[in-house]
Tab-separated table of C-alpha atoms in Angstrom:
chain	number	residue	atom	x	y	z
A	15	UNK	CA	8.191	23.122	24.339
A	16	UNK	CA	9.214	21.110	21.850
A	17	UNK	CA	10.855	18.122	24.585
A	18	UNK	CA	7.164	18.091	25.832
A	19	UNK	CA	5.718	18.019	22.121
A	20	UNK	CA	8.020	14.638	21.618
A	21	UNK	CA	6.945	13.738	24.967
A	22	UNK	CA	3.222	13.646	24.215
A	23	UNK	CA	3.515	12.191	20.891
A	24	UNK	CA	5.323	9.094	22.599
A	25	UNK	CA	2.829	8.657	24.831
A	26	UNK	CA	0.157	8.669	22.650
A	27	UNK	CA	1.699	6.152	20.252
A	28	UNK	CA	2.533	4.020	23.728
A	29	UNK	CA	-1.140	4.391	24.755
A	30	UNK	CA	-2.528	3.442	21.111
A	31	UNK	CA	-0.646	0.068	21.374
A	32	UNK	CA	-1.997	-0.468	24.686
A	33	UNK	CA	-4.952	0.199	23.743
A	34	UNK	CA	-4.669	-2.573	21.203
A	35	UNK	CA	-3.100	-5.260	23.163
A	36	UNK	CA	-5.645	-5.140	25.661
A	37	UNK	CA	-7.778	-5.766	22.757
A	38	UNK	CA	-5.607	-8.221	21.355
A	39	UNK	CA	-5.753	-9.915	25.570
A	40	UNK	CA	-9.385	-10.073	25.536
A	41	UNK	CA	-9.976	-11.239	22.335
A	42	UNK	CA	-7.607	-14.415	22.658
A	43	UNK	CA	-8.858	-14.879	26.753
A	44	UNK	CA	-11.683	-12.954	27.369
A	45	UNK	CA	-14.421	-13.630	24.650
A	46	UNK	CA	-17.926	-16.141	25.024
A	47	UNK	CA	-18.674	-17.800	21.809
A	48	UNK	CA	-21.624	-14.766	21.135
A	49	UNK	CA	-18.288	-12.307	21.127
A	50	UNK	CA	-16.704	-14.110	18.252
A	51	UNK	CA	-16.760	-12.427	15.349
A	52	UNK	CA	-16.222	-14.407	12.292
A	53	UNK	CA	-13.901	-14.234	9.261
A	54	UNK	CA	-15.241	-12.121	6.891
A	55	UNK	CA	-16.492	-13.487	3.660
A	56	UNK	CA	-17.113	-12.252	0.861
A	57	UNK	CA	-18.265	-13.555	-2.481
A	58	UNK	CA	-17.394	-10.942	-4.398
A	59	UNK	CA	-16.554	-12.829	-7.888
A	60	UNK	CA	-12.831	-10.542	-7.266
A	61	UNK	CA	-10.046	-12.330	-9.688
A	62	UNK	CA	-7.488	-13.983	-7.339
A	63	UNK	CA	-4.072	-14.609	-9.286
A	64	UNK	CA	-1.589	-16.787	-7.565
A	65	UNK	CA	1.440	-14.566	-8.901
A	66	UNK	CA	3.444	-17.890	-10.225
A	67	UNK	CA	0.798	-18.011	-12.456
A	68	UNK	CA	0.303	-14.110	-13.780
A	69	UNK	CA	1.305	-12.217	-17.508
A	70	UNK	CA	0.705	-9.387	-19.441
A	71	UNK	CA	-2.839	-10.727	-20.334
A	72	UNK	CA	-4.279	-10.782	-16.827
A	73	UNK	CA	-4.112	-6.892	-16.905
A	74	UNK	CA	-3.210	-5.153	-20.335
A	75	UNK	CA	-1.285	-1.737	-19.982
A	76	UNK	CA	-0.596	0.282	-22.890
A	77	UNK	CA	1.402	3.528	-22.799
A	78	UNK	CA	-0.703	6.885	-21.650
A	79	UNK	CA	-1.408	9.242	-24.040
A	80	UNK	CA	-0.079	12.825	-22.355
A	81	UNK	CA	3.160	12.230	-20.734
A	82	UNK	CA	6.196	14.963	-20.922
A	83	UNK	CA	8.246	12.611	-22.606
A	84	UNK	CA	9.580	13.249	-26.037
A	85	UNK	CA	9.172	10.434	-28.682
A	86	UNK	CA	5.446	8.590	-29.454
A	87	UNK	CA	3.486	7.297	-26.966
A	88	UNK	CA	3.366	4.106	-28.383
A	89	UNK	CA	7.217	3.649	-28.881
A	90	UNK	CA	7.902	4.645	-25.217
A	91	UNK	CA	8.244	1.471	-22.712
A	92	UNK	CA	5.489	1.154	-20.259
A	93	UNK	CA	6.322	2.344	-16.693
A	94	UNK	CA	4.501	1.055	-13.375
A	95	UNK	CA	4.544	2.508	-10.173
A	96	UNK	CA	5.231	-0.272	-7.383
A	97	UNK	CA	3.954	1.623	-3.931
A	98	UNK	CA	5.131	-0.638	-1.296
A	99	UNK	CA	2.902	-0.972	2.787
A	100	UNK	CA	4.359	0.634	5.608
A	101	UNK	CA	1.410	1.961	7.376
A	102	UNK	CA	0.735	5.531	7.718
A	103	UNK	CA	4.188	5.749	6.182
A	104	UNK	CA	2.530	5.142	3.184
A	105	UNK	CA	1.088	8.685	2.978
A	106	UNK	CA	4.460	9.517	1.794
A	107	UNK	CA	2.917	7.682	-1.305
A	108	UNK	CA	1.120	10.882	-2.286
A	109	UNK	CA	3.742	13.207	-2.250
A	110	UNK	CA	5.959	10.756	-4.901
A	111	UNK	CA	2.874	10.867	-6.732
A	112	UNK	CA	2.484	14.475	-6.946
A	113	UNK	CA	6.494	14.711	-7.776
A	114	UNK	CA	5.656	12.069	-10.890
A	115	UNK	CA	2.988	14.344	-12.105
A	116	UNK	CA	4.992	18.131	-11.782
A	117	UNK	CA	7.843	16.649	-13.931
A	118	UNK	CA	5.302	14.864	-16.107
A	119	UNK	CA	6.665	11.187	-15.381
A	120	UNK	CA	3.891	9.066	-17.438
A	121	UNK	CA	2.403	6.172	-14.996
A	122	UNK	CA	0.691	3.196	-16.999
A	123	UNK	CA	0.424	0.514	-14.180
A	124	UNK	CA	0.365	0.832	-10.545
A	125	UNK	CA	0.632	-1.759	-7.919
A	126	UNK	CA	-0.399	-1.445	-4.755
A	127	UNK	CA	0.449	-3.293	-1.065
A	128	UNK	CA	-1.294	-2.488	1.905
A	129	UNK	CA	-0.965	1.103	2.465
A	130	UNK	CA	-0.056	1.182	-0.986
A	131	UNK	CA	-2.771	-0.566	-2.373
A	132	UNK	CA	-5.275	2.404	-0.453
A	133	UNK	CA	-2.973	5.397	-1.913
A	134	UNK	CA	-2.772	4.033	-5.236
A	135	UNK	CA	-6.581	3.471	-5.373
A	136	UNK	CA	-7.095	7.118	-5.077
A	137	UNK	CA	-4.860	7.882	-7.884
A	138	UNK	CA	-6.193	5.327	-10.252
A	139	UNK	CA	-9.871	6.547	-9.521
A	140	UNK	CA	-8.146	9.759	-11.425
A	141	UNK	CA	-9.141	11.907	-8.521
A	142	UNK	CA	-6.586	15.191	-8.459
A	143	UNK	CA	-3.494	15.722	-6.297
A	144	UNK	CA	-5.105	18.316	-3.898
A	145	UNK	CA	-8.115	16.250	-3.141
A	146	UNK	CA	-5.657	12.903	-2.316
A	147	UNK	CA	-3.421	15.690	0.324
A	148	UNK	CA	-6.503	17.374	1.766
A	149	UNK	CA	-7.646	13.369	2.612
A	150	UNK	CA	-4.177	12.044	4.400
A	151	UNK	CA	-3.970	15.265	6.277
A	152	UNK	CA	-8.226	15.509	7.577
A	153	UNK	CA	-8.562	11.445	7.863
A	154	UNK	CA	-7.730	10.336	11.848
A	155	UNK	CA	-7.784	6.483	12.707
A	156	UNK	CA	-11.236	6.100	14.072
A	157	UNK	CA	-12.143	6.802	10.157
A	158	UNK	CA	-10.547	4.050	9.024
A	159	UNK	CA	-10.064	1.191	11.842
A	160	UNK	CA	-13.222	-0.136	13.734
A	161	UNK	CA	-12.422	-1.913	17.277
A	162	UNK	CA	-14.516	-4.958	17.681
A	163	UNK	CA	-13.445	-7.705	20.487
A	164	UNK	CA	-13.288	-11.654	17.716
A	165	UNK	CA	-10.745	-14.400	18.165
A	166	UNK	CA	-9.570	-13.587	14.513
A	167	UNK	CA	-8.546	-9.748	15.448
A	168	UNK	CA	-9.698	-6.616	16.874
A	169	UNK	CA	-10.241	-4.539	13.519
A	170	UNK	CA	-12.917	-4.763	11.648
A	171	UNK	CA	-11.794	-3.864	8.243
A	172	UNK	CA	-15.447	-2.982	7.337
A	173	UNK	CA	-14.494	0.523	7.661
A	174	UNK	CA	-11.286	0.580	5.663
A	175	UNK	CA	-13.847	-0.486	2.843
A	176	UNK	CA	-16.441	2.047	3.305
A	177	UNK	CA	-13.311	4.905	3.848
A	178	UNK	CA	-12.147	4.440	0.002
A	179	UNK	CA	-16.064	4.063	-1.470
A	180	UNK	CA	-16.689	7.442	0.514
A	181	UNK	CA	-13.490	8.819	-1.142
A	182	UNK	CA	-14.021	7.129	-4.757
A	183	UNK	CA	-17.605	5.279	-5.065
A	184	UNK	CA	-17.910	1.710	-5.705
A	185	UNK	CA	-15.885	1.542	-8.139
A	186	UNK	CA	-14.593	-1.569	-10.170
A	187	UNK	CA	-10.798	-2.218	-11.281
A	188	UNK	CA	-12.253	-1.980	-15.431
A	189	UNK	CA	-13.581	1.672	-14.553
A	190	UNK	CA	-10.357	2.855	-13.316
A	191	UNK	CA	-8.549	5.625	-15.407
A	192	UNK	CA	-5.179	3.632	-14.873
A	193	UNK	CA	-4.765	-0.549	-14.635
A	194	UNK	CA	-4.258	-1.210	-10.654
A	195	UNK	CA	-3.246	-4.293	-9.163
A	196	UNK	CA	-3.982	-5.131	-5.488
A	197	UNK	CA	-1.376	-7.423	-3.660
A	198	UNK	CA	-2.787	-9.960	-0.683
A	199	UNK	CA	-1.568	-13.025	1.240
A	200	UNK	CA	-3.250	-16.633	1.279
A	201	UNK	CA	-2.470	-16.942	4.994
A	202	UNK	CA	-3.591	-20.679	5.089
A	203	UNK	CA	-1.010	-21.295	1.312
A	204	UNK	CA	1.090	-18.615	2.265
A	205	UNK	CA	0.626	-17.656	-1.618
A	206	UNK	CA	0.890	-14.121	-2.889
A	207	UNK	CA	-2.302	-13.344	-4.628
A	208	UNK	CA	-2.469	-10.659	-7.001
A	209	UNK	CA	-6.449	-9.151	-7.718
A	210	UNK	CA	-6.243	-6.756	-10.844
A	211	UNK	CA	-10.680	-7.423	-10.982
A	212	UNK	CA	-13.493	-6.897	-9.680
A	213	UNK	CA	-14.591	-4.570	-6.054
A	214	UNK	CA	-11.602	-1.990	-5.989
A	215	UNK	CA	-12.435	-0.749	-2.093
A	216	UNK	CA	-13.045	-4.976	-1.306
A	217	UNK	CA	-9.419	-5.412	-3.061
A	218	UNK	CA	-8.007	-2.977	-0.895
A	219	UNK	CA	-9.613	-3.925	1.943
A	220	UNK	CA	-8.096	-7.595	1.686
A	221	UNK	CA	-4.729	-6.383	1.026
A	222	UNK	CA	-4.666	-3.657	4.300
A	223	UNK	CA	-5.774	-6.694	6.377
A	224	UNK	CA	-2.754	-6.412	8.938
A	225	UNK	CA	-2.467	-10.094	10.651
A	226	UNK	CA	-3.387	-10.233	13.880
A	227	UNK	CA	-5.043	-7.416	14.020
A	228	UNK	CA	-7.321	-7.141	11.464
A	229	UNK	CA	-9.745	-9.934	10.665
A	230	UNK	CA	-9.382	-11.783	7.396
A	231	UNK	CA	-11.489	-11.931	4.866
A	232	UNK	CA	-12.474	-15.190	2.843
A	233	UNK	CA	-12.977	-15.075	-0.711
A	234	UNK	CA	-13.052	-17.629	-2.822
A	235	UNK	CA	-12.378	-19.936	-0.668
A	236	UNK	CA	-8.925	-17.823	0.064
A	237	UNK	CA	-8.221	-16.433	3.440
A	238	UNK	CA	-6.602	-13.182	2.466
A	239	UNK	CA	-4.390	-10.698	4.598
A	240	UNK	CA	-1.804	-8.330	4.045
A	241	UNK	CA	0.193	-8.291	0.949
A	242	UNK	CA	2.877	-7.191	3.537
A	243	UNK	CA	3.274	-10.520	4.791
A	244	UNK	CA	4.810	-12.063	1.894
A	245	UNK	CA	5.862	-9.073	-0.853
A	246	UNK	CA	6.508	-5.453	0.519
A	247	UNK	CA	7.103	-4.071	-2.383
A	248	UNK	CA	5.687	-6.324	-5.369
A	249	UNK	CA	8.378	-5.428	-8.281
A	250	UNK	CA	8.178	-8.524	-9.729
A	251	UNK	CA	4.375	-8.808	-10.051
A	252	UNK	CA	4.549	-5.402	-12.207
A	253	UNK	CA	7.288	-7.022	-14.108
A	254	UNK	CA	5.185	-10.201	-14.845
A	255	UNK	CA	2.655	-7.853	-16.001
A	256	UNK	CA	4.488	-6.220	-18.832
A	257	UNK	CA	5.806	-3.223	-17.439
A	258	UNK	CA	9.631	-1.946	-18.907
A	259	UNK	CA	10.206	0.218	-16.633
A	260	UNK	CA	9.582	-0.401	-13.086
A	261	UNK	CA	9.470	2.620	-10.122
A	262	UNK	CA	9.604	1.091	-6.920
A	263	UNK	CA	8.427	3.198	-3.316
A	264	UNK	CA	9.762	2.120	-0.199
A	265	UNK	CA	8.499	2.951	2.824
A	266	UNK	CA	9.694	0.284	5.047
A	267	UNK	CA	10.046	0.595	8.888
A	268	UNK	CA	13.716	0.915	10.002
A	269	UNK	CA	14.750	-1.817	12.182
A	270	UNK	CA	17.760	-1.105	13.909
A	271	UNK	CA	17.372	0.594	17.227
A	272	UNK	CA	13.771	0.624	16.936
A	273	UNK	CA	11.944	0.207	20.490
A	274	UNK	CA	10.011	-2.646	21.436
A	275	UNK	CA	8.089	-1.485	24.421
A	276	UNK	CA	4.582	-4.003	23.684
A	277	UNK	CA	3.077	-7.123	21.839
A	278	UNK	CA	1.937	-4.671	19.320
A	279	UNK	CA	5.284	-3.505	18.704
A	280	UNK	CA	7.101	-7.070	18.747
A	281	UNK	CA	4.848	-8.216	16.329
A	282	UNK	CA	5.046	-5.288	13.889
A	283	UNK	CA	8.489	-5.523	14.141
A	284	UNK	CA	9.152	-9.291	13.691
A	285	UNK	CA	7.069	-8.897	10.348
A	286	UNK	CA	9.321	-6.125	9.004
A	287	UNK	CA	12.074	-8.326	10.066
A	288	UNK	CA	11.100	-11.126	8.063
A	289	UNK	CA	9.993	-8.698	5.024
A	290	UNK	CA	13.363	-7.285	5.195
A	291	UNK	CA	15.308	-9.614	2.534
A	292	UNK	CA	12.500	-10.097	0.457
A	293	UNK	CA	12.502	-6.264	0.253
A	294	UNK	CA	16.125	-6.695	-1.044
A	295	UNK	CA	15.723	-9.192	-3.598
A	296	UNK	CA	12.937	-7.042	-4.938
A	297	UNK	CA	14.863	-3.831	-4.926
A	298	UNK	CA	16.987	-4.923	-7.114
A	299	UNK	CA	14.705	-5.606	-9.579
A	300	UNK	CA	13.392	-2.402	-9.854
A	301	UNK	CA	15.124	-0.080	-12.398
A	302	UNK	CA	14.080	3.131	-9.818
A	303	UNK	CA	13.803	3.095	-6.411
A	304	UNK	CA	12.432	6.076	-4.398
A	305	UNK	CA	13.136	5.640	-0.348
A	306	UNK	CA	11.386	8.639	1.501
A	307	UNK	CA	12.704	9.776	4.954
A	308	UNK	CA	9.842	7.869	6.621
A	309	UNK	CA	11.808	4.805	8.775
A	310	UNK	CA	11.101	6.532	12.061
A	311	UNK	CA	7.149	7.295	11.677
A	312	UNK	CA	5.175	4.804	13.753
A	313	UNK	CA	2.520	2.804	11.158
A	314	UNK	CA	-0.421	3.898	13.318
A	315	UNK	CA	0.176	7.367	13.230
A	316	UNK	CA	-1.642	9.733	11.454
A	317	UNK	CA	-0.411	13.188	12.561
A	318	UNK	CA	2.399	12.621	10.836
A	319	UNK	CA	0.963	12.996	7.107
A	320	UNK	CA	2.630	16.756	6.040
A	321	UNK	CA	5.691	15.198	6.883
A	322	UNK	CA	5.477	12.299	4.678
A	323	UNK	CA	4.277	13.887	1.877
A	324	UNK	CA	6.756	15.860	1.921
A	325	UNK	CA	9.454	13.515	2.469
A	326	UNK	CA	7.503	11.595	-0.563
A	327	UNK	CA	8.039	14.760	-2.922
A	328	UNK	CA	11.723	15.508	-1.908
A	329	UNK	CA	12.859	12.071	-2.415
A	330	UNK	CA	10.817	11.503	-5.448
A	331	UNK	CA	11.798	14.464	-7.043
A	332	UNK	CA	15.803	13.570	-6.730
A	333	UNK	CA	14.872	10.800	-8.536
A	334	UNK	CA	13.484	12.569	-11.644
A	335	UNK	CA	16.947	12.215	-13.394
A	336	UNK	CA	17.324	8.538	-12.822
A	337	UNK	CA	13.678	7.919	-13.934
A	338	UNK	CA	14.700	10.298	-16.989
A	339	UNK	CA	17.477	7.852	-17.897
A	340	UNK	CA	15.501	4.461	-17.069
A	341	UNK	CA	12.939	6.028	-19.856
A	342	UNK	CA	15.441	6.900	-22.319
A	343	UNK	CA	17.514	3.367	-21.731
A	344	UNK	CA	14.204	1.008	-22.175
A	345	UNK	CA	13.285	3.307	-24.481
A	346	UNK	CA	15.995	2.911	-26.886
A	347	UNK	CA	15.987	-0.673	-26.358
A	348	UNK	CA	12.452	-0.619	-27.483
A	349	UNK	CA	12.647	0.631	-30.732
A	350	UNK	CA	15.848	-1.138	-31.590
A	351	UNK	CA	13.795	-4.422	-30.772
A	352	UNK	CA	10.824	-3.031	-33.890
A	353	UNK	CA	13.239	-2.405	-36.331
């Protein structure tokens, strides 16, 4: 039973991507001029930040009040949470989260790519762990991706955005319980931009924009996919923002031996190629990193969601000690700085 259980989730997965490249066919062959759908835009007065040119005043963070570490709030350095895209890998997202908040890790920033960007937008809202696990386990792809047939992709990310107002309202980055910053691309600069204002569900909605797939939106005269594209896993925009002490989620894709069976797949694949060594150079920025058991879930895949939450929790929660230490280090260094 379970042979055919593997069996039928392969197909599936196969089948989905078909699915999609014949969308991906007609859109680029197949489509009249009335088919066309165009870029999205949006004048939504968000706050664009090239990242070369953020600080600490584009989004102040200050320590949180109830944490479960010893010392005063206000002596203790300020931590962000980097959650990195990866697809429905990102669910694993929720179970580091609810890790963070058992061992009462404080979290005074979070920044969010892709995937992330959606996860962390449900814990920023302040909505409660049970409520963020009963949503990845109910919510199915049709909830959040809309097929249309456009020359600029074959999701309409309209859907995405009306997924996280259902979930959180219409909410707006200054009415968030805690500061959130929303990575994108500038596919025609190829600049990272950073939005930490205005539309949160718009935000997020620029930053899942997968290339290719999903049509871009404009805004601001910026064409804006995927944080993906260019920054994975953003540690160096939280560190531009002030935080001390950065946590940093991967949930990356592994490469090796994966199988490339479609156009969906080669082109998934060649971008977490290319986001491979930026990955690195940002790892090693980050003073934790937390890598859930994730590599082998396909980023379209939904089914998949007790797993990574789980995975999320385990590997979050053998990180407690080296968060411990990264608290106590910075910490240290902190008030040695005041005296």
């Amino acid at each position: 039973m379970n042979i055919v259980f593997r069996d039928r989730k392969c197909l599936t997965a196969r089948l989905s991507g078909f699915v999609l490249l014949v969308l991906m066919l007609i859109s680029v062959v197949g489509c009249s001029p009335r088919c066309v759908v165009p870029f999205v835009s949006e004048q939504s007065k968000l706050l664009l930040t090239p990242r070369e040119r953020l600080s600490p005043s584009v989004l102040p963070i200050a320590p949180t009040e109830e944490t479960g570490i010893s010392g005063k709030d206000s002596e203790r350095p300020r931590v962000a949470l980097v959650l990195g895209s990866g697809g429905t890998r990102g669910i694993a997202h929720i179970g580091v989260l609810r890790a963070l908040r058992q061992h009462g890790i404080p979290v005074d920033l979070v920044v969010g790519c892709s995937a992330g960007s959606l996860v962390g937008a449900l814990f920023c809202s302040g909505m409660e762990q049970d409520k963020m696990e009963r949503i990845a386990l109910t919510s199915r792809r049709k909830d959040i991706f809309g097929y249309v047939i456009s020359m600029n992709g074959v999701i309409d990310g309209t859907r995405c955005e009306s997924f996280l107002i259902e979930h959180i309202g219409r909410l707006r980055f200054g009415q968030l319980d805690t500061p959130f910053a929303v990575i994108c691309t500038d596919v025609e600069t190829g600049e990272e931009i950073v939005i930490s204002r205005g539309d949160v569900a718009r935000a997020v909605r620029a930053s899942c924009t997968f290339p290719g797939l999903v049509i871009p939106m404009r805004v601001d005269g910026r064409l804006l996919v995927d944080g993906g594209v260019v920054d994975k896993l953003p540690v160096t925009v939280a560190k531009k923002l002030g935080a001390d002490v950065v946590i940093a989620v991967d949930v990356s894709a592994g490469i090796s031996g994966t199988r490339v069976t479609s156009a969906v797949d080669v082109l998934v694949q060649t971008i977490n190629i290319m986001g491979k060594e930026i990955t690195k150079s940002e790892l090693r920025l980050a003073d934790v990193v937390i890598r859930p058991d994730v590599g082998e879930v396909w980023m379209l895949d939904f089914r998949d969601g007790k797993k990574c939450i789980d995975a999320g929790m385990e590997a979050a929660t053998a990180a407690i000690p080296a968060i411990r230490r990264a608290l106590e280090q910075k910490g240290s260094g902190k008030e040695a700085a005041t005296r």
